[in-house]
CSV table of N, CA and C in Angstrom, one decimal:
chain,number,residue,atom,x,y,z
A,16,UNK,N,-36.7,57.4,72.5
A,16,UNK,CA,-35.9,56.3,72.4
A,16,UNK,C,-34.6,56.6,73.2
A,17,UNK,N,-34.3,55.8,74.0
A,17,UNK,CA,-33.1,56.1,74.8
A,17,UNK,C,-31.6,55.5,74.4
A,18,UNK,N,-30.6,56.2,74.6
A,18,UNK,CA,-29.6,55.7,73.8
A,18,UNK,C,-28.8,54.9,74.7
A,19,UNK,N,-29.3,54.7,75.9
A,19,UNK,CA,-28.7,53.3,76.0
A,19,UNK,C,-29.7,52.3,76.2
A,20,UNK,N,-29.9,51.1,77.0
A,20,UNK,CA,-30.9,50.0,76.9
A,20,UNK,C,-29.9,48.8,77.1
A,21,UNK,N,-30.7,48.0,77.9
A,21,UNK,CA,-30.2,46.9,79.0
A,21,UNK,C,-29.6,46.0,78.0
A,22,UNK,N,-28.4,45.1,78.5
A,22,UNK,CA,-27.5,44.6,78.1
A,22,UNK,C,-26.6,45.1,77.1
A,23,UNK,N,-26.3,46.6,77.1
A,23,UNK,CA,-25.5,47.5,76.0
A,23,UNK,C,-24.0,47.3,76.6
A,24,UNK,N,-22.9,47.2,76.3
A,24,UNK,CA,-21.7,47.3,76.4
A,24,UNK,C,-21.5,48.9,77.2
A,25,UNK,N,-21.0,49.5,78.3
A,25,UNK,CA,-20.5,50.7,78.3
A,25,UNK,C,-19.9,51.2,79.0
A,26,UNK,N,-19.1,52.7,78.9
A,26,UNK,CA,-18.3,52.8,79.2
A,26,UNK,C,-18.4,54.3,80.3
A,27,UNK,N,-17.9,54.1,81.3
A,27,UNK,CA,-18.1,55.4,82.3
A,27,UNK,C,-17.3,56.5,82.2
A,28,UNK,N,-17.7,57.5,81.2
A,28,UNK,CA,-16.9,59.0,81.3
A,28,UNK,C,-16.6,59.9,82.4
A,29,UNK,N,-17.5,59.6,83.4
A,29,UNK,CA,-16.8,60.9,84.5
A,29,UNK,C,-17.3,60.1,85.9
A,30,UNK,N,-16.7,60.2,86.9
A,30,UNK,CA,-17.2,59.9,88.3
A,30,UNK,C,-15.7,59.8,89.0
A,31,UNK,N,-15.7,58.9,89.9
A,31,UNK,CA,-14.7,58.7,90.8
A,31,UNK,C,-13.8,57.9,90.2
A,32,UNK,N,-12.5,58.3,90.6
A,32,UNK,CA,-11.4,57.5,90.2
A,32,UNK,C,-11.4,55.8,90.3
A,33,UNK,N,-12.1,55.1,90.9
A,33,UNK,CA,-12.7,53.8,91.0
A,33,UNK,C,-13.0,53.6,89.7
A,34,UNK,N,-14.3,54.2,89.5
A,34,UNK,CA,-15.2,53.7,87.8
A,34,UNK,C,-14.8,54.6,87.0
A,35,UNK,N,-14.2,55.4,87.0
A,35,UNK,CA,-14.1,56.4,85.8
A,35,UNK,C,-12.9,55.9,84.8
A,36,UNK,N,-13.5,55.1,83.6
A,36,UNK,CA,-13.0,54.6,82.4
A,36,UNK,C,-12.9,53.1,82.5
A,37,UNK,N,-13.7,52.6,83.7
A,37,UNK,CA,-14.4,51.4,83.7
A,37,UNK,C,-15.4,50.8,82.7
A,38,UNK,N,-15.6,49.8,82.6
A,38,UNK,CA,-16.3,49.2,80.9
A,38,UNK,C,-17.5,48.1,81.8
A,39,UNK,N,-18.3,48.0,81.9
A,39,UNK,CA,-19.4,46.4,81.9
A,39,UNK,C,-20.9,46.8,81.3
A,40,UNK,N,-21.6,45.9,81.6
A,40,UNK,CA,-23.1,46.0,81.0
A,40,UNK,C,-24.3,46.4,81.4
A,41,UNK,N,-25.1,47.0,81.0
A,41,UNK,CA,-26.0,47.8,81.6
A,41,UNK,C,-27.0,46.5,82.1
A,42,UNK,N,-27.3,46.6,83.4
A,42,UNK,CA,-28.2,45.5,83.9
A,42,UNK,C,-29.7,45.8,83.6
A,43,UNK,N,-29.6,47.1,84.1
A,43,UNK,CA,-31.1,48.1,83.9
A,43,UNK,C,-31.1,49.7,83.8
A,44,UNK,N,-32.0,50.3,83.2
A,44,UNK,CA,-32.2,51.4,83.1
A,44,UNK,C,-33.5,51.8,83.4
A,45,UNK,N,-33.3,53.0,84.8
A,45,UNK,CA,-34.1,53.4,85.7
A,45,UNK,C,-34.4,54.8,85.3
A,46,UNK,N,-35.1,55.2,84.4
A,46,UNK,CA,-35.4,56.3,83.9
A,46,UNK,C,-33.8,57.3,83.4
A,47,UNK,N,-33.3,58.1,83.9
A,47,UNK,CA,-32.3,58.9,83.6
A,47,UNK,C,-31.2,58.2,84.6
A,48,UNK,N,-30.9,57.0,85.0
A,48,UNK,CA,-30.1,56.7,86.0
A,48,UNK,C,-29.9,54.7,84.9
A,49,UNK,N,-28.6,54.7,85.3
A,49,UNK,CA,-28.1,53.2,84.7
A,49,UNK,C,-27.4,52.2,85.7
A,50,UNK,N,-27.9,50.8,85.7
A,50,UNK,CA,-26.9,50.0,86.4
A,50,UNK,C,-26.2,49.1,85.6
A,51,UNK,N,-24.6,49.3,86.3
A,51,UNK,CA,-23.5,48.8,85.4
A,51,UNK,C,-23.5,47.6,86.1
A,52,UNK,N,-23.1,46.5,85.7
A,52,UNK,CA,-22.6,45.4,85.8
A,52,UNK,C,-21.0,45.6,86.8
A,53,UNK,N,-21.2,45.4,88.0
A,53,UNK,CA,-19.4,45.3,88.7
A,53,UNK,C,-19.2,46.6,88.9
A,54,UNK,N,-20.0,47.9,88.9
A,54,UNK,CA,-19.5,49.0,88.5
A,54,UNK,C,-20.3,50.0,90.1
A,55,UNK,N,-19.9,51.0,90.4
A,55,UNK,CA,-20.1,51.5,91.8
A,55,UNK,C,-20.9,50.5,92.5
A,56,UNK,N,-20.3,50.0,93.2
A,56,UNK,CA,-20.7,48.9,94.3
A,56,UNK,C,-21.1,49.7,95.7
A,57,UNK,N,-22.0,49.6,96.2
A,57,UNK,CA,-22.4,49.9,97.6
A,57,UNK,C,-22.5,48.3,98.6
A,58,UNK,N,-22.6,49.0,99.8
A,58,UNK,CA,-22.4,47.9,100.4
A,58,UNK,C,-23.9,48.3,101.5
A,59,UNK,N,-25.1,47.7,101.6
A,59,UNK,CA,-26.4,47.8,102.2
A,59,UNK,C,-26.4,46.5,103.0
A,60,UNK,N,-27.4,47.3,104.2
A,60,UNK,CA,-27.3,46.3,105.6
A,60,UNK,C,-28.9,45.8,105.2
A,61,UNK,N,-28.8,44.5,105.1
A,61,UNK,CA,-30.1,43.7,105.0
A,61,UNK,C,-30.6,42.8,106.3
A,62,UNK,N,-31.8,43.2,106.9
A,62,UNK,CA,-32.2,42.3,107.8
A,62,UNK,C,-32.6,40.6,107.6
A,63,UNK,N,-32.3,39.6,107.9
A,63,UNK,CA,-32.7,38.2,108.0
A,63,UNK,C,-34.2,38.0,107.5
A,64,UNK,N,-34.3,37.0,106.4
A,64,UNK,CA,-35.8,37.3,106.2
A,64,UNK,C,-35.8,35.6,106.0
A,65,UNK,N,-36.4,34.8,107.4
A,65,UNK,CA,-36.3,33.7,107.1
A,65,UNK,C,-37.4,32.8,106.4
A,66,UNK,N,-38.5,33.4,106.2
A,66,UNK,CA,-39.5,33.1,105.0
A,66,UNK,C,-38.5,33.0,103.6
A,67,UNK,N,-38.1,33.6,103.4
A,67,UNK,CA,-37.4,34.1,101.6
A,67,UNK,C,-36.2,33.1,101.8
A,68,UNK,N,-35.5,32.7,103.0
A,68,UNK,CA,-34.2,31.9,102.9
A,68,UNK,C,-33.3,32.8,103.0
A,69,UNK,N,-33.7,34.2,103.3
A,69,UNK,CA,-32.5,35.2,103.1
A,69,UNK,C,-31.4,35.2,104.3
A,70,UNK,N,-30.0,35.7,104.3
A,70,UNK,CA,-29.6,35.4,105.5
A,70,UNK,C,-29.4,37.4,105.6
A,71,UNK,N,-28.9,37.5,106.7
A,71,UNK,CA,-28.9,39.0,106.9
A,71,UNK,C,-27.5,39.2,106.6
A,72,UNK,N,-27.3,41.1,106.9
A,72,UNK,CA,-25.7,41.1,107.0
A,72,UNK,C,-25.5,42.0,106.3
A,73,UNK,N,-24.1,42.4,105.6
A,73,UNK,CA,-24.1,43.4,105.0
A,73,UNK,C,-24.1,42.8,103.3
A,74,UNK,N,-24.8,43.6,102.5
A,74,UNK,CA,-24.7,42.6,100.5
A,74,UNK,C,-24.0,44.0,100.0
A,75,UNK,N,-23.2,43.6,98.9
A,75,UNK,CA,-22.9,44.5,97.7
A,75,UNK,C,-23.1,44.5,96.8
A,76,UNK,N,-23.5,45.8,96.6
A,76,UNK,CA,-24.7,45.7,95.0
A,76,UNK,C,-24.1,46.7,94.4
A,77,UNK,N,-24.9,46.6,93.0
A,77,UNK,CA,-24.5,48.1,92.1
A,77,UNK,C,-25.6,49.4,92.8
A,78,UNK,N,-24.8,49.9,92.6
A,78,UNK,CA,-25.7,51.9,92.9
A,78,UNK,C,-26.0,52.3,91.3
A,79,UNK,N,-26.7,53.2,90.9
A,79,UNK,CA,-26.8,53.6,89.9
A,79,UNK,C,-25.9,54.9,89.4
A,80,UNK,N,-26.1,55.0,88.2
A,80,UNK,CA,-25.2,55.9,87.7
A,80,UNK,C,-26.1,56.8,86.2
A,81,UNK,N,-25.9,58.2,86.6
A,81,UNK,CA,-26.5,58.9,85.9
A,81,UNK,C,-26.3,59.0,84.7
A,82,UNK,N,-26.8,58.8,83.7
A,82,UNK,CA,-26.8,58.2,81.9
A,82,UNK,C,-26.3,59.2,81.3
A,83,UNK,N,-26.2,60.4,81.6
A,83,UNK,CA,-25.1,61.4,81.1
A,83,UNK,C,-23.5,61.6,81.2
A,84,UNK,N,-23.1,60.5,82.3
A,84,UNK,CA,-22.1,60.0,82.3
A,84,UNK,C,-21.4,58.2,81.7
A,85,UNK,N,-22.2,58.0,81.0
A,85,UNK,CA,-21.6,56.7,80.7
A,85,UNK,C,-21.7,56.7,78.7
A,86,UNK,N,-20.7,56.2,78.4
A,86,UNK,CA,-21.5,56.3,76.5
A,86,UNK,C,-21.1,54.7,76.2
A,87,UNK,N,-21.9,54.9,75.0
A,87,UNK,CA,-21.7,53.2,74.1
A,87,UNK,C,-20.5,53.0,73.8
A,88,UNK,N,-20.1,51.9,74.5
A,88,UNK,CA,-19.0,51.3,73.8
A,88,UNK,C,-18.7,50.8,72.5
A,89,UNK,N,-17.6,51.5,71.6
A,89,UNK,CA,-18.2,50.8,70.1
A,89,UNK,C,-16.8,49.1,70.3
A,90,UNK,N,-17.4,48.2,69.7
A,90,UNK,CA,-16.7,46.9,69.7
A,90,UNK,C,-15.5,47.1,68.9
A,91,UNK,N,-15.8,48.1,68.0
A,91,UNK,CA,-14.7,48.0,67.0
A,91,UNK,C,-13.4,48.6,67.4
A,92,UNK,N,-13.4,49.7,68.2
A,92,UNK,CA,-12.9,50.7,68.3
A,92,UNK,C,-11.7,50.8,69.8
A,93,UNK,N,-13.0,49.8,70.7
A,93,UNK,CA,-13.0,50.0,72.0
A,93,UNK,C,-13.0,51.3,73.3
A,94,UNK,N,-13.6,52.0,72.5
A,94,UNK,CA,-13.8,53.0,73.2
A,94,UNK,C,-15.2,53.8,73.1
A,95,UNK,N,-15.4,54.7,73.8
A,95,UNK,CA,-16.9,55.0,73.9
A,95,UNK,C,-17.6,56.6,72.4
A,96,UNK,N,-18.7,55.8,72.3
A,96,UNK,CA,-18.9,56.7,71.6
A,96,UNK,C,-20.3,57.1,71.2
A,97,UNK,N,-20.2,58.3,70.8
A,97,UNK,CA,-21.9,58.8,70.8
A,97,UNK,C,-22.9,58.7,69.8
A,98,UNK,N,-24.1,58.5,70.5
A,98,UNK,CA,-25.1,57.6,69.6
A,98,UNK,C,-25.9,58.8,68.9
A,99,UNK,N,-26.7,58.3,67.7
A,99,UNK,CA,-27.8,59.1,67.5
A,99,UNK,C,-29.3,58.2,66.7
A,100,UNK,N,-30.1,58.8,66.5
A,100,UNK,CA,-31.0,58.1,66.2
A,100,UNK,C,-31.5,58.4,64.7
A,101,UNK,N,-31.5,57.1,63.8
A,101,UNK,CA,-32.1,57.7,62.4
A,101,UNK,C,-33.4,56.9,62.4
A,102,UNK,N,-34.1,57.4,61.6
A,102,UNK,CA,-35.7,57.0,60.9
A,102,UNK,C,-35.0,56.3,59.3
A,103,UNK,N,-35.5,55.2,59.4
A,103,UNK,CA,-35.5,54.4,58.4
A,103,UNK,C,-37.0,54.5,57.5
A,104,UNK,N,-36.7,54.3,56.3
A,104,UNK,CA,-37.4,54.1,55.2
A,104,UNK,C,-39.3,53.9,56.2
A,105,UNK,N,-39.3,52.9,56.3
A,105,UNK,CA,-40.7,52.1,56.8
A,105,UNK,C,-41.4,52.7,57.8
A,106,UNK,N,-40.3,54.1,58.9
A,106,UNK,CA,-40.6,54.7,59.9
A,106,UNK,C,-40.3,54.1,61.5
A,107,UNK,N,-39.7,52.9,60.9
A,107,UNK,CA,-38.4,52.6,62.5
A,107,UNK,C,-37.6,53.0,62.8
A,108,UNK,N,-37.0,53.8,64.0
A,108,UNK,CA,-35.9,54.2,64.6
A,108,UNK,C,-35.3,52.8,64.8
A,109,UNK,N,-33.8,53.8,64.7
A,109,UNK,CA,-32.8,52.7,65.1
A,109,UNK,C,-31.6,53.0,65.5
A,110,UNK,N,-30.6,53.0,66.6
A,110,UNK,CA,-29.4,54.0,66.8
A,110,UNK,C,-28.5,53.9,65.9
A,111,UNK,N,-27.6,54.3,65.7
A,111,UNK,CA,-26.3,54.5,64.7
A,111,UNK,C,-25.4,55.6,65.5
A,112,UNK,N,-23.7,54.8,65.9
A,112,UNK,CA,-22.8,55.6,66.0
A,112,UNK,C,-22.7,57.1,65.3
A,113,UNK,N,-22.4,58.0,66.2
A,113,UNK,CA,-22.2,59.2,65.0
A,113,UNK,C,-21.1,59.6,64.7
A,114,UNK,N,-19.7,58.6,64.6
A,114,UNK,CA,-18.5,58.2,64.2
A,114,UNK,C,-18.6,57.8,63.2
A,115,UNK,N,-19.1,57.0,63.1
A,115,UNK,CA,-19.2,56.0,61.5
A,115,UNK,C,-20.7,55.6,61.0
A,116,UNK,N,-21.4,56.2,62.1
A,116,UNK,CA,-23.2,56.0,61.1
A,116,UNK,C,-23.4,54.5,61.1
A,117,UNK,N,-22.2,53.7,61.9
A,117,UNK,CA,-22.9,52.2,61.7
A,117,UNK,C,-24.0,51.7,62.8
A,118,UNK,N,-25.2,50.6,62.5
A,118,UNK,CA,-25.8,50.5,63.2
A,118,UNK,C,-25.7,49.9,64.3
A,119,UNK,N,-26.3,49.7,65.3
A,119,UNK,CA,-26.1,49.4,66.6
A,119,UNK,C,-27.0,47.7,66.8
């Protein structure tokens, strides 16, 4: 089970002075690698694709970011914090802050 997962609130612990202690939403998670919402933007040259309606030029997108640098934002708190995973009664995992053990 991975401790983060798409549309999580979070927070970027280490990188460049740009994103580092930057906050938005996880769009996707690409195995060990996360896309933030608004967060390291690259700028990629796309060729004209006039089937699709595309125009060319340069687009800016998110880059990805390695998931050992970003943690859960808690709402309460506002600041990031670390998750863990418990086994409930029935045998469902579920995350829980390991600040306060509250569920996620």
């Amino acid at each position: 089970m991975n401790r983060i997962k798409k549309g999580d609130q979070v927070v970027v612990t280490t990188g460049n002075k740009k994103i580092k202690g930057q906050t938005g939403e996880v769009l996707r998670v690409d195995g060990e690698r996360v896309f933030v919402s608004n967060l390291n933007l690259v700028k990629r040259a796309t060729k004209p694709n006039p089937q699709a309606g595309q125009a060319g030029g340069l687009i800016e997108r998110e880059a990805s970011i390695h998931i050992s640098n970003v943690m859960l934002l808690n709402p309460a708190t506002g600041k990031g914090e670390r998750t863990a995973t418990k086994v409930l009664e029935n045998g469902k995992r579920i995350r829980v802050l390991r600040s306060s053990g509250e569920a996620i």
